[in-house]
mmCIF file with all atom_site columns, C-alpha atoms in Angstrom:
data_model
loop_
_atom_site.group_PDB
_atom_site.id
_atom_site.type_symbol
_atom_site.label_atom_id
_atom_site.label_alt_id
_atom_site.label_comp_id
_atom_site.label_asym_id
_atom_site.label_entity_id
_atom_site.label_seq_id
_atom_site.pdbx_PDB_ins_code
_atom_site.Cartn_x
_atom_site.Cartn_y
_atom_site.Cartn_z
_atom_site.occupancy
_atom_site.B_iso_or_equiv
_atom_site.pdbx_formal_charge
_atom_site.auth_seq_id
_atom_site.auth_comp_id
_atom_site.auth_asym_id
_atom_site.auth_atom_id
_atom_site.pdbx_PDB_model_num
ATOM 1   C CA . MET A 1 1   ? -0.070 -0.045 -0.003 1.00 0.00 ? 1   MET A CA 1
ATOM 2   C CA . ILE A 1 2   ? 1.201  3.466  -0.866 1.00 0.00 ? 2   ILE A CA 1
ATOM 3   C CA . LYS A 1 3   ? 0.399  6.128  1.690  1.00 0.00 ? 3   LYS A CA 1
ATOM 4   C CA . HIS A 1 4   ? 1.066  9.913  1.097  1.00 0.00 ? 4   HIS A CA 1
ATOM 5   C CA . ILE A 1 5   ? 2.137  12.050 3.957  1.00 0.00 ? 5   ILE A CA 1
ATOM 6   C CA . THR A 1 6   ? 2.496  15.780 3.721  1.00 0.00 ? 6   THR A CA 1
ATOM 7   C CA . ILE A 1 7   ? 5.342  17.331 5.859  1.00 0.00 ? 7   ILE A CA 1
ATOM 8   C CA . THR A 1 8   ? 5.872  21.113 5.714  1.00 0.00 ? 8   THR A CA 1
ATOM 9   C CA . GLY A 1 9   ? 4.104  21.412 2.457  1.00 0.00 ? 9   GLY A CA 1
ATOM 10  C CA . TYR A 1 10  ? 5.942  18.453 0.707  1.00 0.00 ? 10  TYR A CA 1
ATOM 11  C CA . ASP A 1 11  ? 4.297  15.327 -0.263 1.00 0.00 ? 11  ASP A CA 1
ATOM 12  C CA . TYR A 1 12  ? 6.185  11.952 0.626  1.00 0.00 ? 12  TYR A CA 1
ATOM 13  C CA . ALA A 1 13  ? 5.124  8.641  -1.002 1.00 0.00 ? 13  ALA A CA 1
ATOM 14  C CA . VAL A 1 14  ? 5.465  5.894  1.596  1.00 0.00 ? 14  VAL A CA 1
ATOM 15  C CA . GLU A 1 15  ? 5.123  2.086  0.881  1.00 0.00 ? 15  GLU A CA 1
ATOM 16  C CA . LEU A 1 16  ? 3.743  0.135  3.822  1.00 0.00 ? 16  LEU A CA 1
ATOM 17  C CA . ARG A 1 17  ? 4.054  -3.663 3.916  1.00 0.00 ? 17  ARG A CA 1
ATOM 18  C CA . GLY A 1 18  ? 3.241  -6.319 6.373  1.00 0.00 ? 18  GLY A CA 1
ATOM 19  C CA . SER A 1 19  ? 1.942  -6.050 9.944  1.00 0.00 ? 19  SER A CA 1
ATOM 20  C CA . GLY A 1 20  ? 3.044  -6.494 13.546 1.00 0.00 ? 20  GLY A CA 1
ATOM 21  C CA . ARG A 1 21  ? 6.559  -6.286 15.058 1.00 0.00 ? 21  ARG A CA 1
ATOM 22  C CA . PRO A 1 22  ? 9.298  -5.575 14.453 1.00 0.00 ? 22  PRO A CA 1
ATOM 23  C CA . ILE A 1 23  ? 8.747  -2.347 12.617 1.00 0.00 ? 23  ILE A CA 1
ATOM 24  C CA . TRP A 1 24  ? 11.397 -1.527 9.989  1.00 0.00 ? 24  TRP A CA 1
ATOM 25  C CA . VAL A 1 25  ? 12.153 1.633  8.248  1.00 0.00 ? 25  VAL A CA 1
ATOM 26  C CA . ALA A 1 26  ? 14.127 0.955  5.004  1.00 0.00 ? 26  ALA A CA 1
ATOM 27  C CA . LEU A 1 27  ? 15.901 4.110  3.607  1.00 0.00 ? 27  LEU A CA 1
ATOM 28  C CA . HIS A 1 28  ? 17.137 4.128  0.109  1.00 0.00 ? 28  HIS A CA 1
ATOM 29  C CA . GLY A 1 29  ? 20.394 5.901  -0.880 1.00 0.00 ? 29  GLY A CA 1
ATOM 30  C CA . PHE A 1 30  ? 21.112 8.661  -3.326 1.00 0.00 ? 30  PHE A CA 1
ATOM 31  C CA . LEU A 1 31  ? 19.532 8.075  -6.720 1.00 0.00 ? 31  LEU A CA 1
ATOM 32  C CA . GLY A 1 32  ? 17.504 5.257  -5.277 1.00 0.00 ? 32  GLY A CA 1
ATOM 33  C CA . SER A 1 33  ? 13.841 4.750  -4.489 1.00 0.00 ? 33  SER A CA 1
ATOM 34  C CA . ALA A 1 34  ? 11.573 2.472  -2.421 1.00 0.00 ? 34  ALA A CA 1
ATOM 35  C CA . ALA A 1 35  ? 11.707 0.161  -5.344 1.00 0.00 ? 35  ALA A CA 1
ATOM 36  C CA . ASP A 1 36  ? 15.165 -0.766 -4.205 1.00 0.00 ? 36  ASP A CA 1
ATOM 37  C CA . PHE A 1 37  ? 13.619 -2.893 -1.537 1.00 0.00 ? 37  PHE A CA 1
ATOM 38  C CA . ALA A 1 38  ? 10.985 -4.677 -3.708 1.00 0.00 ? 38  ALA A CA 1
ATOM 39  C CA . GLU A 1 39  ? 12.720 -8.061 -3.558 1.00 0.00 ? 39  GLU A CA 1
ATOM 40  C CA . ILE A 1 40  ? 13.427 -7.953 0.306  1.00 0.00 ? 40  ILE A CA 1
ATOM 41  C CA . THR A 1 41  ? 10.998 -9.700 2.651  1.00 0.00 ? 41  THR A CA 1
ATOM 42  C CA . PHE A 1 42  ? 10.847 -8.300 6.107  1.00 0.00 ? 42  PHE A CA 1
ATOM 43  C CA . PRO A 1 43  ? 9.363  -9.992 9.186  1.00 0.00 ? 43  PRO A CA 1
ATOM 44  C CA . GLY A 1 44  ? 6.688  -7.658 10.693 1.00 0.00 ? 44  GLY A CA 1
ATOM 45  C CA . THR A 1 45  ? 5.860  -4.270 9.207  1.00 0.00 ? 45  THR A CA 1
ATOM 46  C CA . VAL A 1 46  ? 8.106  -2.271 6.859  1.00 0.00 ? 46  VAL A CA 1
ATOM 47  C CA . ILE A 1 47  ? 7.929  1.460  6.053  1.00 0.00 ? 47  ILE A CA 1
ATOM 48  C CA . ILE A 1 48  ? 9.720  2.433  2.972  1.00 0.00 ? 48  ILE A CA 1
ATOM 49  C CA . PRO A 1 49  ? 9.739  6.163  2.233  1.00 0.00 ? 49  PRO A CA 1
ATOM 50  C CA . ASN A 1 50  ? 10.653 7.693  -1.158 1.00 0.00 ? 50  ASN A CA 1
ATOM 51  C CA . LEU A 1 51  ? 12.846 10.521 0.290  1.00 0.00 ? 51  LEU A CA 1
ATOM 52  C CA . LEU A 1 52  ? 12.417 14.105 -1.109 1.00 0.00 ? 52  LEU A CA 1
ATOM 53  C CA . GLY A 1 53  ? 13.101 14.538 -4.750 1.00 0.00 ? 53  GLY A CA 1
ATOM 54  C CA . PHE A 1 54  ? 12.838 10.796 -5.641 1.00 0.00 ? 54  PHE A CA 1
ATOM 55  C CA . ALA A 1 55  ? 10.177 8.674  -7.289 1.00 0.00 ? 55  ALA A CA 1
ATOM 56  C CA . GLN A 1 56  ? 6.486  9.475  -6.356 1.00 0.00 ? 56  GLN A CA 1
ATOM 57  C CA . THR A 1 57  ? 7.518  11.963 -3.685 1.00 0.00 ? 57  THR A CA 1
ATOM 58  C CA . ASP A 1 58  ? 7.625  15.703 -4.518 1.00 0.00 ? 58  ASP A CA 1
ATOM 59  C CA . GLN A 1 59  ? 10.637 16.349 -6.889 1.00 0.00 ? 59  GLN A CA 1
ATOM 60  C CA . LEU A 1 60  ? 10.496 20.176 -7.158 1.00 0.00 ? 60  LEU A CA 1
ATOM 61  C CA . VAL A 1 61  ? 12.148 20.827 -3.738 1.00 0.00 ? 61  VAL A CA 1
ATOM 62  C CA . ALA A 1 62  ? 13.864 23.995 -2.561 1.00 0.00 ? 62  ALA A CA 1
ATOM 63  C CA . ALA A 1 63  ? 17.577 23.284 -2.004 1.00 0.00 ? 63  ALA A CA 1
ATOM 64  C CA . LYS A 1 64  ? 17.382 24.464 1.620  1.00 0.00 ? 64  LYS A CA 1
ATOM 65  C CA . ARG A 1 65  ? 15.192 21.424 2.303  1.00 0.00 ? 65  ARG A CA 1
ATOM 66  C CA . PHE A 1 66  ? 18.118 19.093 1.546  1.00 0.00 ? 66  PHE A CA 1
ATOM 67  C CA . THR A 1 67  ? 20.188 19.892 4.746  1.00 0.00 ? 67  THR A CA 1
ATOM 68  C CA . ALA A 1 68  ? 20.848 16.867 6.990  1.00 0.00 ? 68  ALA A CA 1
ATOM 69  C CA . GLU A 1 69  ? 19.064 18.500 9.841  1.00 0.00 ? 69  GLU A CA 1
ATOM 70  C CA . GLN A 1 70  ? 15.686 19.061 7.711  1.00 0.00 ? 70  GLN A CA 1
ATOM 71  C CA . GLN A 1 71  ? 15.930 15.625 6.193  1.00 0.00 ? 71  GLN A CA 1
ATOM 72  C CA . VAL A 1 72  ? 16.318 13.893 9.765  1.00 0.00 ? 72  VAL A CA 1
ATOM 73  C CA . ALA A 1 73  ? 13.487 16.193 11.025 1.00 0.00 ? 73  ALA A CA 1
ATOM 74  C CA . ASP A 1 74  ? 11.237 15.082 8.187  1.00 0.00 ? 74  ASP A CA 1
ATOM 75  C CA . LEU A 1 75  ? 12.027 11.508 8.651  1.00 0.00 ? 75  LEU A CA 1
ATOM 76  C CA . HIS A 1 76  ? 11.262 11.762 12.233 1.00 0.00 ? 76  HIS A CA 1
ATOM 77  C CA . THR A 1 77  ? 8.001  13.401 11.572 1.00 0.00 ? 77  THR A CA 1
ATOM 78  C CA . LEU A 1 78  ? 7.230  10.813 8.882  1.00 0.00 ? 78  LEU A CA 1
ATOM 79  C CA . ILE A 1 79  ? 7.789  7.838  11.063 1.00 0.00 ? 79  ILE A CA 1
ATOM 80  C CA . HIS A 1 80  ? 5.816  9.264  13.963 1.00 0.00 ? 80  HIS A CA 1
ATOM 81  C CA . ALA A 1 81  ? 2.782  9.862  11.445 1.00 0.00 ? 81  ALA A CA 1
ATOM 82  C CA . ILE A 1 82  ? 2.770  6.132  10.972 1.00 0.00 ? 82  ILE A CA 1
ATOM 83  C CA . THR A 1 83  ? 3.766  4.731  14.388 1.00 0.00 ? 83  THR A CA 1
ATOM 84  C CA . ASP A 1 84  ? 5.018  5.643  17.806 1.00 0.00 ? 84  ASP A CA 1
ATOM 85  C CA . GLU A 1 85  ? 6.551  2.231  18.249 1.00 0.00 ? 85  GLU A CA 1
ATOM 86  C CA . PRO A 1 86  ? 10.243 1.635  18.218 1.00 0.00 ? 86  PRO A CA 1
ATOM 87  C CA . VAL A 1 87  ? 11.584 0.963  14.802 1.00 0.00 ? 87  VAL A CA 1
ATOM 88  C CA . ARG A 1 88  ? 14.571 -0.760 13.234 1.00 0.00 ? 88  ARG A CA 1
ATOM 89  C CA . LEU A 1 89  ? 16.453 1.108  10.502 1.00 0.00 ? 89  LEU A CA 1
ATOM 90  C CA . LEU A 1 90  ? 17.826 -0.358 7.385  1.00 0.00 ? 90  LEU A CA 1
ATOM 91  C CA . GLY A 1 91  ? 19.540 1.559  4.571  1.00 0.00 ? 91  GLY A CA 1
ATOM 92  C CA . TYR A 1 92  ? 22.395 2.267  2.459  1.00 0.00 ? 92  TYR A CA 1
ATOM 93  C CA . SER A 1 93  ? 24.220 5.595  1.954  1.00 0.00 ? 93  SER A CA 1
ATOM 94  C CA . CYS A 1 94  ? 21.408 7.244  4.144  1.00 0.00 ? 94  CYS A CA 1
ATOM 95  C CA . LEU A 1 95  ? 21.268 9.965  6.816  1.00 0.00 ? 95  LEU A CA 1
ATOM 96  C CA . LEU A 1 96  ? 22.347 8.998  10.302 1.00 0.00 ? 96  LEU A CA 1
ATOM 97  C CA . TYR A 1 97  ? 18.766 9.407  11.624 1.00 0.00 ? 97  TYR A CA 1
ATOM 98  C CA . THR A 1 98  ? 20.041 7.223  14.612 1.00 0.00 ? 98  THR A CA 1
ATOM 99  C CA . SER A 1 99  ? 22.317 9.831  15.955 1.00 0.00 ? 99  SER A CA 1
ATOM 100 C CA . ASP A 1 100 ? 19.359 11.986 16.901 1.00 0.00 ? 100 ASP A CA 1
ATOM 101 C CA . ALA A 1 101 ? 16.819 9.492  17.763 1.00 0.00 ? 101 ALA A CA 1
ATOM 102 C CA . ALA A 1 102 ? 18.617 6.360  19.064 1.00 0.00 ? 102 ALA A CA 1
ATOM 103 C CA . ASP A 1 103 ? 16.324 6.033  22.072 1.00 0.00 ? 103 ASP A CA 1
ATOM 104 C CA . GLU A 1 104 ? 13.362 5.442  19.593 1.00 0.00 ? 104 GLU A CA 1
ATOM 105 C CA . LEU A 1 105 ? 15.062 2.447  18.076 1.00 0.00 ? 105 LEU A CA 1
ATOM 106 C CA . ASP A 1 106 ? 14.128 -1.167 18.585 1.00 0.00 ? 106 ASP A CA 1
ATOM 107 C CA . GLY A 1 107 ? 17.186 -3.405 19.153 1.00 0.00 ? 107 GLY A CA 1
#
């Protein structure tokens, strides 16, 4: 299922798969998209956002929105729009969200 979440005026397309725990957040790298995780099976629930500027997410984005701080803030808001449960992060070449929200991670 694709869910659209608006954060500070920008639309994020987020793929949601599965149910239950653990809850995974799969983050694609530069030039990637949620499609990069299409062949991976996750136990539990997986949240796969297309980050700003990629795939079905808004692509006309002001340059100031691409700071690490803003990306982490958006990711935090996005995750909490879906769940308040602890999550497990999986990604490649992605932001270090864990440095600002380590207490919210599961495992």
